[in-house]
Short mmCIF file of C-alpha atoms and ligand atoms in Angstrom, two decimals:
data_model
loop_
_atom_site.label_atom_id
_atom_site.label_comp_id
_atom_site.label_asym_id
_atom_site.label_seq_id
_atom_site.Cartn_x
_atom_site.Cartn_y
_atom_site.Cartn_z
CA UNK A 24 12.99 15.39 -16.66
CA UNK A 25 12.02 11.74 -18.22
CA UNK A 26 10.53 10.24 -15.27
CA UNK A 27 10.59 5.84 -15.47
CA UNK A 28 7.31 3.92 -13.36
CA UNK A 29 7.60 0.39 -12.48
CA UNK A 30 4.09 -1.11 -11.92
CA UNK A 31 0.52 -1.53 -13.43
CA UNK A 32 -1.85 -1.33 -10.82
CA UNK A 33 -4.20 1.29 -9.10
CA UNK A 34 -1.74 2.60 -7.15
CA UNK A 35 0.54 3.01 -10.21
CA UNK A 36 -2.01 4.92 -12.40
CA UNK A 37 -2.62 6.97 -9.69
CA UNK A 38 1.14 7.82 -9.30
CA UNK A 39 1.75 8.17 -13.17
CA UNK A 40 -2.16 10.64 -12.87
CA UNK A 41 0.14 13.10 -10.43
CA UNK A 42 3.46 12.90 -11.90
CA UNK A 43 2.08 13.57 -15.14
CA UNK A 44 1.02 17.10 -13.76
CA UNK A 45 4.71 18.18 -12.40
CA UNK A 46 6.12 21.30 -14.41
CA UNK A 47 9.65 19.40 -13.86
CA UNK A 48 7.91 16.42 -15.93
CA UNK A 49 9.15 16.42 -19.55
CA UNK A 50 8.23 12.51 -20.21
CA UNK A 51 6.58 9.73 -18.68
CA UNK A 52 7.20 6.27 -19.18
CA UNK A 53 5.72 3.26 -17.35
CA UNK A 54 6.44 -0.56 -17.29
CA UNK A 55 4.39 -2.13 -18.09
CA UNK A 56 1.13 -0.23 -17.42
CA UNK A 57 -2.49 -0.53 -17.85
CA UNK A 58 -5.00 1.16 -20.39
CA UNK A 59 -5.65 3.82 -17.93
CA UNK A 60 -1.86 4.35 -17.29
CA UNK A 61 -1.44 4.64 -21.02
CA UNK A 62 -3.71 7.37 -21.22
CA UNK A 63 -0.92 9.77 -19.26
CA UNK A 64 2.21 7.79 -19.70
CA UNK A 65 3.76 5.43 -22.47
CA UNK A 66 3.49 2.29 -21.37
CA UNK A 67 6.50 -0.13 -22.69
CA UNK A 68 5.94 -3.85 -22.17
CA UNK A 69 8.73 -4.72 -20.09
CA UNK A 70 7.15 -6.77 -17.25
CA UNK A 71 8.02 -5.34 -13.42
CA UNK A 72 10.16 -8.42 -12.84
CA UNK A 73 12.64 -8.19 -15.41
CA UNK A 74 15.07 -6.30 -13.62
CA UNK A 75 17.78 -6.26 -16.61
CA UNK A 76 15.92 -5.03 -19.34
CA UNK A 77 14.25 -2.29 -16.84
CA UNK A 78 18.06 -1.00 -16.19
CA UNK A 79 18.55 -1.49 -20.02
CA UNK A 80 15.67 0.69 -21.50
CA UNK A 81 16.21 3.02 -18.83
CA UNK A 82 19.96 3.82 -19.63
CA UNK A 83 18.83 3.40 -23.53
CA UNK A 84 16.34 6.10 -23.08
CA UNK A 85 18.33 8.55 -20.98
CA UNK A 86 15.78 8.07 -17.86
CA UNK A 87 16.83 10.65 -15.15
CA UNK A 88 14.73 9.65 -12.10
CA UNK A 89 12.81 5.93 -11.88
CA UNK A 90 9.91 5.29 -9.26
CA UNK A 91 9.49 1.98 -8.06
CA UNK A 92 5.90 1.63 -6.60
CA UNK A 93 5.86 -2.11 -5.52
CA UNK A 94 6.79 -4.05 -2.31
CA UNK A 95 8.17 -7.28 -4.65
CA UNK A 96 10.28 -4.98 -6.92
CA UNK A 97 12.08 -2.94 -3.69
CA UNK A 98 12.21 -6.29 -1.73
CA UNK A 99 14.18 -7.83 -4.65
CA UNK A 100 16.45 -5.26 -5.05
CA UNK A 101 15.60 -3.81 -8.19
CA UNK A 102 16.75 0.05 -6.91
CA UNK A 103 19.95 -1.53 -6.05
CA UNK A 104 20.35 -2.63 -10.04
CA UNK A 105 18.66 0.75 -11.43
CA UNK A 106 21.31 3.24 -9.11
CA UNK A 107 24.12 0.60 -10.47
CA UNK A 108 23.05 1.11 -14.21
CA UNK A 109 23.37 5.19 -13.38
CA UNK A 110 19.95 5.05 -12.51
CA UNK A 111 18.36 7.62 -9.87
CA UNK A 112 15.92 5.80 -7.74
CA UNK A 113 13.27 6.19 -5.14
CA UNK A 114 13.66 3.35 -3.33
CA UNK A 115 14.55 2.02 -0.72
CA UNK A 116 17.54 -0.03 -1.28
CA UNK A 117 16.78 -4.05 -1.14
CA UNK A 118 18.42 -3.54 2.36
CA UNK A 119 16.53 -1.33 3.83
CA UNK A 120 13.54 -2.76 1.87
CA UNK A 121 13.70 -5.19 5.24
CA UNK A 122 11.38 -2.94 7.03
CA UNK A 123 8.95 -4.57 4.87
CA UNK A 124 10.53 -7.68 3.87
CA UNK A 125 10.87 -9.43 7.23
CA UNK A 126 8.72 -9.09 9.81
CA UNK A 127 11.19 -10.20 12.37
CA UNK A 128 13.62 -7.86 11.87
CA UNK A 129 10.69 -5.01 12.29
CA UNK A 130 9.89 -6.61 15.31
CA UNK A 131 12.97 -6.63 16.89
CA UNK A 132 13.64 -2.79 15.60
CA UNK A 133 10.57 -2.29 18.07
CA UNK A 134 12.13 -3.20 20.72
CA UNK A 135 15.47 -1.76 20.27
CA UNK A 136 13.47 1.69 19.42
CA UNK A 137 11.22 1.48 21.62
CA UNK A 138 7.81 1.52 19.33
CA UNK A 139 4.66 0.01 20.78
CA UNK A 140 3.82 -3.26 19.32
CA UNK A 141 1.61 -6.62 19.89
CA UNK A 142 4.00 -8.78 22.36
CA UNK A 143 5.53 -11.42 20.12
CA UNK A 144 8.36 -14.04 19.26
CA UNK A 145 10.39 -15.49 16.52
CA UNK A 146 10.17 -19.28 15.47
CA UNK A 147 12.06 -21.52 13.44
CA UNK A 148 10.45 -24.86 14.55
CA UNK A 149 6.86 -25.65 15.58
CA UNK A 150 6.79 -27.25 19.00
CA UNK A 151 8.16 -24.23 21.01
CA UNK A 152 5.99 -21.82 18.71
CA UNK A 153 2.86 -23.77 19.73
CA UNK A 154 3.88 -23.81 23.15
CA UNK A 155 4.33 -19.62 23.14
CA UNK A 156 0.86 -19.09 20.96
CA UNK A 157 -0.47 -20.91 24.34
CA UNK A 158 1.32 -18.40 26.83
CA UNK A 159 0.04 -15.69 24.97
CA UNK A 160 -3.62 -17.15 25.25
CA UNK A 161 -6.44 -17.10 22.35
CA UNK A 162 -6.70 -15.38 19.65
CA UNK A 163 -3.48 -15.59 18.50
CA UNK A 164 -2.23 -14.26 15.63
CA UNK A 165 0.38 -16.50 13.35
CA UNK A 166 2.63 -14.76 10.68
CA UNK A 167 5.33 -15.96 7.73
CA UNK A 168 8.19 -14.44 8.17
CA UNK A 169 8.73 -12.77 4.66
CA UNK A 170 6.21 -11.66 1.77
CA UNK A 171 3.43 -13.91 1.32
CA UNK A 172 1.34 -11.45 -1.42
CA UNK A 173 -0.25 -10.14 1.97
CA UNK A 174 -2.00 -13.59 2.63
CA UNK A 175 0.69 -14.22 5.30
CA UNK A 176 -1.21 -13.92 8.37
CA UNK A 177 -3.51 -16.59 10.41
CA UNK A 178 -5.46 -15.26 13.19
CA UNK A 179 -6.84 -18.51 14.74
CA UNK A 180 -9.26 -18.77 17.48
CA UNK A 181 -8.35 -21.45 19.48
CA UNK A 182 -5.50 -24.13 19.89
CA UNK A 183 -6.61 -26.39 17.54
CA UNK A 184 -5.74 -23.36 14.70
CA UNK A 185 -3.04 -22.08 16.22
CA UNK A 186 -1.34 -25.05 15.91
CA UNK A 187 -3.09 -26.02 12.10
CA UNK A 188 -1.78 -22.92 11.51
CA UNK A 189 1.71 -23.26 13.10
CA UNK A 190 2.29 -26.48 11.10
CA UNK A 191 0.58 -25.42 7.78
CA UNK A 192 3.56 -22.69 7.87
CA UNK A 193 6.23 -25.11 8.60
CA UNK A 194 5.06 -27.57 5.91
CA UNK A 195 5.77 -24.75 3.68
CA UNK A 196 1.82 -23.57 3.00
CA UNK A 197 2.78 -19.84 1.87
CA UNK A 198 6.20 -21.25 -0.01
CA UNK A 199 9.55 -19.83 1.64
CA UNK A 200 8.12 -16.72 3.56
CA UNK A 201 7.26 -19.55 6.34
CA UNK A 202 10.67 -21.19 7.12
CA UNK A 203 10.55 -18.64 9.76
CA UNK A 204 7.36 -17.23 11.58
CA UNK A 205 6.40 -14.82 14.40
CA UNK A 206 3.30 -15.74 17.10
CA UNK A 207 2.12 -12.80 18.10
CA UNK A 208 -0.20 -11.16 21.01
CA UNK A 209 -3.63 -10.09 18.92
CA UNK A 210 -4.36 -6.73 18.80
CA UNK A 211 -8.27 -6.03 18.87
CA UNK A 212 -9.10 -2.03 17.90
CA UNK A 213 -9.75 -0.25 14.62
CA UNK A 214 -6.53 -0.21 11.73
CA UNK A 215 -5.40 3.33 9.98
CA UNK A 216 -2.76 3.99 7.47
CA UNK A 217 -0.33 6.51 7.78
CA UNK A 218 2.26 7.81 5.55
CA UNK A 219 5.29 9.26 5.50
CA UNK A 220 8.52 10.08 3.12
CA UNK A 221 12.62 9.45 4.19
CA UNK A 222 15.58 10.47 2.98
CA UNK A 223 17.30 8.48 4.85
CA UNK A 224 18.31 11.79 7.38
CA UNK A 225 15.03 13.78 7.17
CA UNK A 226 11.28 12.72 7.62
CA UNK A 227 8.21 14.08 6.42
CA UNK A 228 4.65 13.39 7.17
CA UNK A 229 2.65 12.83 3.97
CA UNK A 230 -1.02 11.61 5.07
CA UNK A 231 -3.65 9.16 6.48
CA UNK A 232 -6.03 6.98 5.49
CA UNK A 233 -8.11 3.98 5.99
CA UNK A 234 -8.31 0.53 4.00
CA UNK A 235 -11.17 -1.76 3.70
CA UNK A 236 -9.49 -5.12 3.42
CA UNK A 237 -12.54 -7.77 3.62
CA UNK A 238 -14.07 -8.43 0.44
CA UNK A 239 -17.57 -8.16 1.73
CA UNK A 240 -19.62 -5.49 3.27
CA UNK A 241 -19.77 -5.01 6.85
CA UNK A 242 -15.96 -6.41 6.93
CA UNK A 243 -16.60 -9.60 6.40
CA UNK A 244 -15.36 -12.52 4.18
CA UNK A 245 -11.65 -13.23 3.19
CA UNK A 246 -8.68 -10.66 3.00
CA UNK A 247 -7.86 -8.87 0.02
CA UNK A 248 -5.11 -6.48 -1.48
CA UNK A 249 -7.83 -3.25 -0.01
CA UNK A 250 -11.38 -2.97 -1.14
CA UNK A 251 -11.49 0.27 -0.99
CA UNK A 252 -10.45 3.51 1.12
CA UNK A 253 -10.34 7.16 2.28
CA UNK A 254 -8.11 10.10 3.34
CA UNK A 255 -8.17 11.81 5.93
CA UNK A 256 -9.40 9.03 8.21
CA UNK A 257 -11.01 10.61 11.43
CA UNK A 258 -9.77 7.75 13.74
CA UNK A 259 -6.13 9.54 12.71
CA UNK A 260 -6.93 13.23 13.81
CA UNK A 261 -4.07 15.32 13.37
CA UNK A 262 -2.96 14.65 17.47
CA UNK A 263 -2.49 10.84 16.58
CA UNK A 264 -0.61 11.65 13.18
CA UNK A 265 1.86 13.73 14.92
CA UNK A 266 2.38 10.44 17.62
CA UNK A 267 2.72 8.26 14.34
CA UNK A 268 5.33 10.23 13.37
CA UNK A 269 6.72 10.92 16.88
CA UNK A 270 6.98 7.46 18.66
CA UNK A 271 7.16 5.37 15.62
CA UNK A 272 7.88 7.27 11.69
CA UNK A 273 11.09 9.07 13.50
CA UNK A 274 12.89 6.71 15.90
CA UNK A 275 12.29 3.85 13.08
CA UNK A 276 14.17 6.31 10.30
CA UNK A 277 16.96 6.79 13.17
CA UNK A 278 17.28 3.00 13.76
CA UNK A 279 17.51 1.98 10.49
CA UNK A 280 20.46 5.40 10.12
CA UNK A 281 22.38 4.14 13.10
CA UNK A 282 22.20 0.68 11.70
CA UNK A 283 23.97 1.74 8.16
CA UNK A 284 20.83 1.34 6.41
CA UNK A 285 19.57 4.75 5.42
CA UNK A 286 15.97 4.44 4.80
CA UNK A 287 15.17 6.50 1.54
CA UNK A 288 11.50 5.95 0.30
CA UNK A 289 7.93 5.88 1.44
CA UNK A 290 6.74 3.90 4.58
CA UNK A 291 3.65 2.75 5.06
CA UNK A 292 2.69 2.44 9.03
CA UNK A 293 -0.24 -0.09 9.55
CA UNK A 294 -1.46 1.03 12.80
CA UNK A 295 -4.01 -0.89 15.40
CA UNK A 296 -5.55 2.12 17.65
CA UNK A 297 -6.25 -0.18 20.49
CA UNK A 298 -8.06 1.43 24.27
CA UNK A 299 -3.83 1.55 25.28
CA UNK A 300 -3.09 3.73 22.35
CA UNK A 301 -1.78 3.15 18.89
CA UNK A 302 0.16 -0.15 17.90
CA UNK A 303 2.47 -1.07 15.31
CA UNK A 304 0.87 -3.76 13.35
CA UNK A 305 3.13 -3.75 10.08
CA UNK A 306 5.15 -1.58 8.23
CA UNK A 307 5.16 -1.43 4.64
CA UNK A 308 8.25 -0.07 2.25
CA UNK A 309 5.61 1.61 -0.60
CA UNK A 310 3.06 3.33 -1.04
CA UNK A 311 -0.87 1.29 0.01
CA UNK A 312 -3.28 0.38 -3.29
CA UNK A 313 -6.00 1.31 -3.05
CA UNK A 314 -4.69 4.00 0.07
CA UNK A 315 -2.25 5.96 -2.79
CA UNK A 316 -5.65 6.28 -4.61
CA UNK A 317 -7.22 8.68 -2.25
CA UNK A 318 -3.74 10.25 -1.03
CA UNK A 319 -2.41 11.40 -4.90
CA UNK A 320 -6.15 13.42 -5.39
CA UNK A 321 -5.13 15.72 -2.23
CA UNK A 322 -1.95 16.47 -2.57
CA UNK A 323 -1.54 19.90 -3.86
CA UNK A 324 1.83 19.96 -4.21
CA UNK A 325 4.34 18.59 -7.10
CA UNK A 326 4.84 14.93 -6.43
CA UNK A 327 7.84 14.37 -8.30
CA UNK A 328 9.48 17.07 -6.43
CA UNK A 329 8.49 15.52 -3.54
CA UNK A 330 9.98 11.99 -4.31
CA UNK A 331 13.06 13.28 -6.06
CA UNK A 332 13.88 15.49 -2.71
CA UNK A 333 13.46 12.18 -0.98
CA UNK A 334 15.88 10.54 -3.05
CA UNK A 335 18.61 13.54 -2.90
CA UNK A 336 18.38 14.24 0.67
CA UNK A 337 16.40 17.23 0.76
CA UNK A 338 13.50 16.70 2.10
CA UNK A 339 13.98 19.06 5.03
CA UNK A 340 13.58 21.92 2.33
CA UNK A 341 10.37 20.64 1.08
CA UNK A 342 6.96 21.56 2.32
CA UNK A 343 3.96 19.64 0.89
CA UNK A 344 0.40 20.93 1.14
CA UNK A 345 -2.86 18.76 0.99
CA UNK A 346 -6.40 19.79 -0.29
CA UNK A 347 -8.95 19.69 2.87
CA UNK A 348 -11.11 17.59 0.97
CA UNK A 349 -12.33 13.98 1.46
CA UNK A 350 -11.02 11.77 -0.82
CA UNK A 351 -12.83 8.03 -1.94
CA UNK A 352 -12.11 5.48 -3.54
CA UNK A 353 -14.65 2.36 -4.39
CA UNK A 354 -12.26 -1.05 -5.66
CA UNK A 355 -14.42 -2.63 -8.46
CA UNK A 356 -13.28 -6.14 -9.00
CA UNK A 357 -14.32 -9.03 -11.09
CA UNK A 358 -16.74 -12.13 -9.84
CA UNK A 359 -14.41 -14.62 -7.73
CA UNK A 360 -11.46 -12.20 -6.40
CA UNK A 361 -9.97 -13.02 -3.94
CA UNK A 362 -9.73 -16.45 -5.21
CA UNK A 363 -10.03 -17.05 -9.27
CA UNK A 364 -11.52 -14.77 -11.63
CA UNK A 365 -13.04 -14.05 -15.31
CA UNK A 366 -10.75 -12.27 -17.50
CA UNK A 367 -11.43 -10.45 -21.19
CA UNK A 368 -14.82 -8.43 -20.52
CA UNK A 369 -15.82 -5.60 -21.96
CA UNK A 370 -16.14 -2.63 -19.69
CA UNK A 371 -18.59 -0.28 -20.56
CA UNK A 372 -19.51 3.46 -18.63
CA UNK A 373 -16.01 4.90 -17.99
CA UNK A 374 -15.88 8.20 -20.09
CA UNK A 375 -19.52 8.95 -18.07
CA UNK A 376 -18.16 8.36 -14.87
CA UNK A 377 -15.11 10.01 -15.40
CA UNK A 378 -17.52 12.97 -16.30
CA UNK A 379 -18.79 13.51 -12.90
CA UNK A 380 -18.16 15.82 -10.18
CA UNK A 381 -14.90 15.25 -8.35
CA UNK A 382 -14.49 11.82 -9.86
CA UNK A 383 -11.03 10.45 -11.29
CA UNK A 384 -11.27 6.52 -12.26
CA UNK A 385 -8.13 4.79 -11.56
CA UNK A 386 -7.20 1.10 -13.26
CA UNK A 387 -5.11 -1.33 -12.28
CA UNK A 388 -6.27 -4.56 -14.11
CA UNK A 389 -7.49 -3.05 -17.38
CA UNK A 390 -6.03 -3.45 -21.02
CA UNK A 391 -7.24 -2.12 -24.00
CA UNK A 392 -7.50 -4.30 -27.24
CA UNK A 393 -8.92 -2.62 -30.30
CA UNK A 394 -11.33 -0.12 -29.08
CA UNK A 395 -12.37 -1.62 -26.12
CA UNK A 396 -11.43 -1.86 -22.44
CA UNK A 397 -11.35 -4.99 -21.19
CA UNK A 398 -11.08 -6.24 -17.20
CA UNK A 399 -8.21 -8.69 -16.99
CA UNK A 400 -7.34 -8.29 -13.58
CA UNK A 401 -8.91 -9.03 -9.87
CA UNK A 402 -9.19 -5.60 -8.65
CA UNK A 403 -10.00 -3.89 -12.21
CA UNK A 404 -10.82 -0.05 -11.04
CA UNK A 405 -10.58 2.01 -8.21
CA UNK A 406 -13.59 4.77 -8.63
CA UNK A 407 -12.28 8.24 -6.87
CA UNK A 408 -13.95 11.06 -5.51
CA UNK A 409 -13.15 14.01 -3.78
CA UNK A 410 -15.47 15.96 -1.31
CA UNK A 411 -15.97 18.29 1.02
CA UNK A 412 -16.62 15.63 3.23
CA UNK A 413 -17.23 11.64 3.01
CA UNK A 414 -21.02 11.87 2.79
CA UNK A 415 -20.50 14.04 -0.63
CA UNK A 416 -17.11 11.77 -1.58
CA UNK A 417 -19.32 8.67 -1.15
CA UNK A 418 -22.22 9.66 -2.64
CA UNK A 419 -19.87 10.47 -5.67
CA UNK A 420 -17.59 7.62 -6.17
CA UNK A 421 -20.83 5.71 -6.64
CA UNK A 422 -22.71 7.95 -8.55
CA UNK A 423 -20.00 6.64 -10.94
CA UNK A 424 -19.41 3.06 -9.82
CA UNK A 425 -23.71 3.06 -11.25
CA UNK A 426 -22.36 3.81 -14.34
CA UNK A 427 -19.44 1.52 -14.94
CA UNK A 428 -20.50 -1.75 -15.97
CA UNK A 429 -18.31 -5.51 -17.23
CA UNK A 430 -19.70 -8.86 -16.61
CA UNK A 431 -19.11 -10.21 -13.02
CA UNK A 432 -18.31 -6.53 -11.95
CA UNK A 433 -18.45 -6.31 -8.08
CA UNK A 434 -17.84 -3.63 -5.74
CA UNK A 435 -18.84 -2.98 -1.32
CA UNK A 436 -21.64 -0.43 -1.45
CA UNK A 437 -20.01 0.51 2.63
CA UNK A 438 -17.11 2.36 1.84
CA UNK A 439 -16.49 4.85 4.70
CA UNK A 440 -18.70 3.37 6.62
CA UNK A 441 -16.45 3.77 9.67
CA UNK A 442 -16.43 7.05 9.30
CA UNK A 443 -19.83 7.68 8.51
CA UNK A 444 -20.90 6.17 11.50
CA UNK A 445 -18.53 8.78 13.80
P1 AMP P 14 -0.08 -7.84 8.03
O1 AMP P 14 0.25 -8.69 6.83
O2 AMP P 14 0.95 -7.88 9.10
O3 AMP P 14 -0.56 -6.50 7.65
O4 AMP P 14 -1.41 -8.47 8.65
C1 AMP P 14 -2.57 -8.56 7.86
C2 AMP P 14 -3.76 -8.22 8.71
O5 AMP P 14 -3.84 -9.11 9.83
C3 AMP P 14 -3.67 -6.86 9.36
O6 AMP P 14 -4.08 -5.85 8.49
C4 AMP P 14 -4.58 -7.02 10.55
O7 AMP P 14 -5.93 -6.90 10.14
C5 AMP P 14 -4.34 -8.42 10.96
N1 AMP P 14 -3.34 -8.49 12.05
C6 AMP P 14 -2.01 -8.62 11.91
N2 AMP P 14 -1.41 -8.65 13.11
C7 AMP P 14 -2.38 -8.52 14.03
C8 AMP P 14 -2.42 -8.52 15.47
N3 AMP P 14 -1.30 -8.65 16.20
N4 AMP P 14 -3.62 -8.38 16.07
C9 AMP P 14 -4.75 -8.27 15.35
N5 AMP P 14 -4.79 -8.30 14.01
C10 AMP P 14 -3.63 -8.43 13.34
N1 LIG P 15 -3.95 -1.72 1.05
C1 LIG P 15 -3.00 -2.54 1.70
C2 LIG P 15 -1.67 -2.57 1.10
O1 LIG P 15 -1.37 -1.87 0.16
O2 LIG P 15 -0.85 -3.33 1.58
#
């Protein structure tokens, strides 16, 4: 089977790293890639966004099955104009790509389904949103409507925020995604990742895990795309996976069938585990980065098999196992990320760390020119390690991260700390 990626981060090399190991795998191709991806796929430099000349190289080159890995790509439609080209897809389709694509709509499918959430409302003007963030008392938290590259979200303090951050929205501060915006109740507790995969009829449970999304250690410092993370997560035991897939995975892949909108793909359920219980905080229509780092090096089982019986409506005949291990994963990023970065250096140290116990390196913004890898991106590397539990998995992943040098390379030294401190 000749198998199509669409991506070039983390998440993507570690997709590409299990596909490539699938006895139904006869080729792997991946647009556009990174120098890790291109050392088990062929990377062809047709950027993520063309959508045209994706369907065209992938009808050119007799692709049977395509993966789309990123939010942007489903929430644009591009499965929608791979399946019209002939094109089998994991998805979902741009509309059910919604679930991640407005965060409206998700909140009013809470409702209707009954899944527990932070009390909130819709806004398309900033008076009566100010005078709602002041029912619901302080902190509040303030969200754009659509995709805002995950920097969509204000939690502010006081008044004087909540409405800086109310009109700062308005005025257009995160571009379109704020023509509409929901106030909602905050949610104070401890977040978890879970995963699952749709067919649009059929659900299965794929794993757990736990993000780091402050840049510094300790959890402090701005938001980024995930600093770093592991799998399982013990604030998800097995008793809270089966509610996540209970009260909110199921009756949200049954609301989105009775609604005509099949959901076929992975979601991603951002939970809050608040004193009342676990809480919807967002759901997600793809796979986490860095989360699908630490999920691909446990999963035992054949993940294209997995993702094609999610695409042909078979899942119910599938059944996935998962290595007991602890998986790792440390995000090594260049000097400035979040905000503006150095681009071109050398990175030195990979082939030793990729030598070590357990240990897979992941890239997502790495290229190589000549010889040499080079760091072009924010997030650069995600260092992996399985364990046999997260003391040994930490220990690991940077017992390697002390070996991988670039200039301005930067990593948190806490990763698991949450866990560690159970
Ligand atoms: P989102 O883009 O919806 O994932 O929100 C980004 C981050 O904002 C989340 O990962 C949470 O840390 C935080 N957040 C979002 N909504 C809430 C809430 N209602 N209460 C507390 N924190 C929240
Ligand atoms: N790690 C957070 C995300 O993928 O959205």
């Amino acid at each position: 089977m000749r198998v199509l990626l669409v991506g070039s981060g983390g998440r993507e090399h570690a997709l590409a790293w299990a596909l490539a190991k699938s006895p139904l795998l006869t080729k792997l191709v991946c647009a556009p890639g990174n120098a890790g991806i291109a050392q088990v796929a062929e990377c062809v430099p047709i950027p993520a966004t063309d959508f045209a000349a994706l369907a065209a190289f992938a009808v050119e080159n007799r692709i049977d099955f395509a993966v789309i890995a990123a939010d942007a790509q489903l929430v644009a439609g591009l499965w929608d104009v791979l399946e019209a080209a002939g094109i089998r897809s994991l998805g979902p389709s741009k509309a059910a790509a919604v679930l991640e694509g407005s965060k409206g709509f998700v909140k009013d499918l809470c409702i209707e389904a009954g899944i527990p959430t932070a009390a909130y409302r819709r806004f398309t003007a900033p008076d009566a949103a100010k005078a709602f963030a002041e029912t619901l008392g302080y902190p509040v938290v303030i969200k754009a409507d659509g995709l805002a590259a995950g920097k969509g979200v204000i939690i502010a303090a006081d008044k004087v925020e909540a409405d800086k951050a109310i009109d700062f929205m308005f005025e257009g501060g995160f571009g379109d995604s704020g023509h509409e915006i929901v106030v909602e109740e905050f949610m104070d507790g401890e977040e978890a990742s879970f995963f699952a995969l749709s067919d649009g009829t059929h659900v299965i449970p794929l794993a757990g895990a736990q993000d780091h999304k402050r840049v510094g250690d300790g959890d402090v410092g701005p938001n980024t795309g995930g600093m770093g993370a592991y799998s399982p997560a013990p604030v998800l035991p097995p008793s809270l996976e089966q509610v996540a897939m209970e009260q909110f995975i199921k009756p949200t892949v049954a609301a989105f069938a009775a609604k005509g909108l099949p959901y076929m793909g992975v979601l991603y359920l951002g939970l809050m585990i608040t004193k009342a219980g676990p809480k919807l905080v967002e759901y997600n229509a793809r796979f986490g980065d860095p989360e699908c780092q630490v999920l691909m090096p446990r999963l035992k089982s054949d993940l294209l098999a997995a993702l094609l019986a999610a695409r042909n409506g078979t899942l119910d005949k599938l059944n996935l196992e998962w290595r007991e291990d602890v998986a790792l994963t440390v995000v090594m990023a260049s000097k400035g990320y979040p905000g503006s970065y150095g681009k071109g250096h050398v990175i030195t140290g990979l082939d030793a760390a990729a030598k070590l116990p357990g240990v897979t390196v992941f890239h997502a913004g790495t290229e190589k020119r000549g010889n040499d890898i080079v760091a072009i991106g924010g997030r650069v590397l995600n260092v992996t390690a399985l364990g046999k539990d997260v003391v040994q998995a930490q220990a690991r992943a940077y017992a390697a991260v002390d070996l991988i040098h670039w200039e301005g390379a930067f990593c948190r030294r806490d990763i698991g700390w949450r866990a560690l401190q159970r």
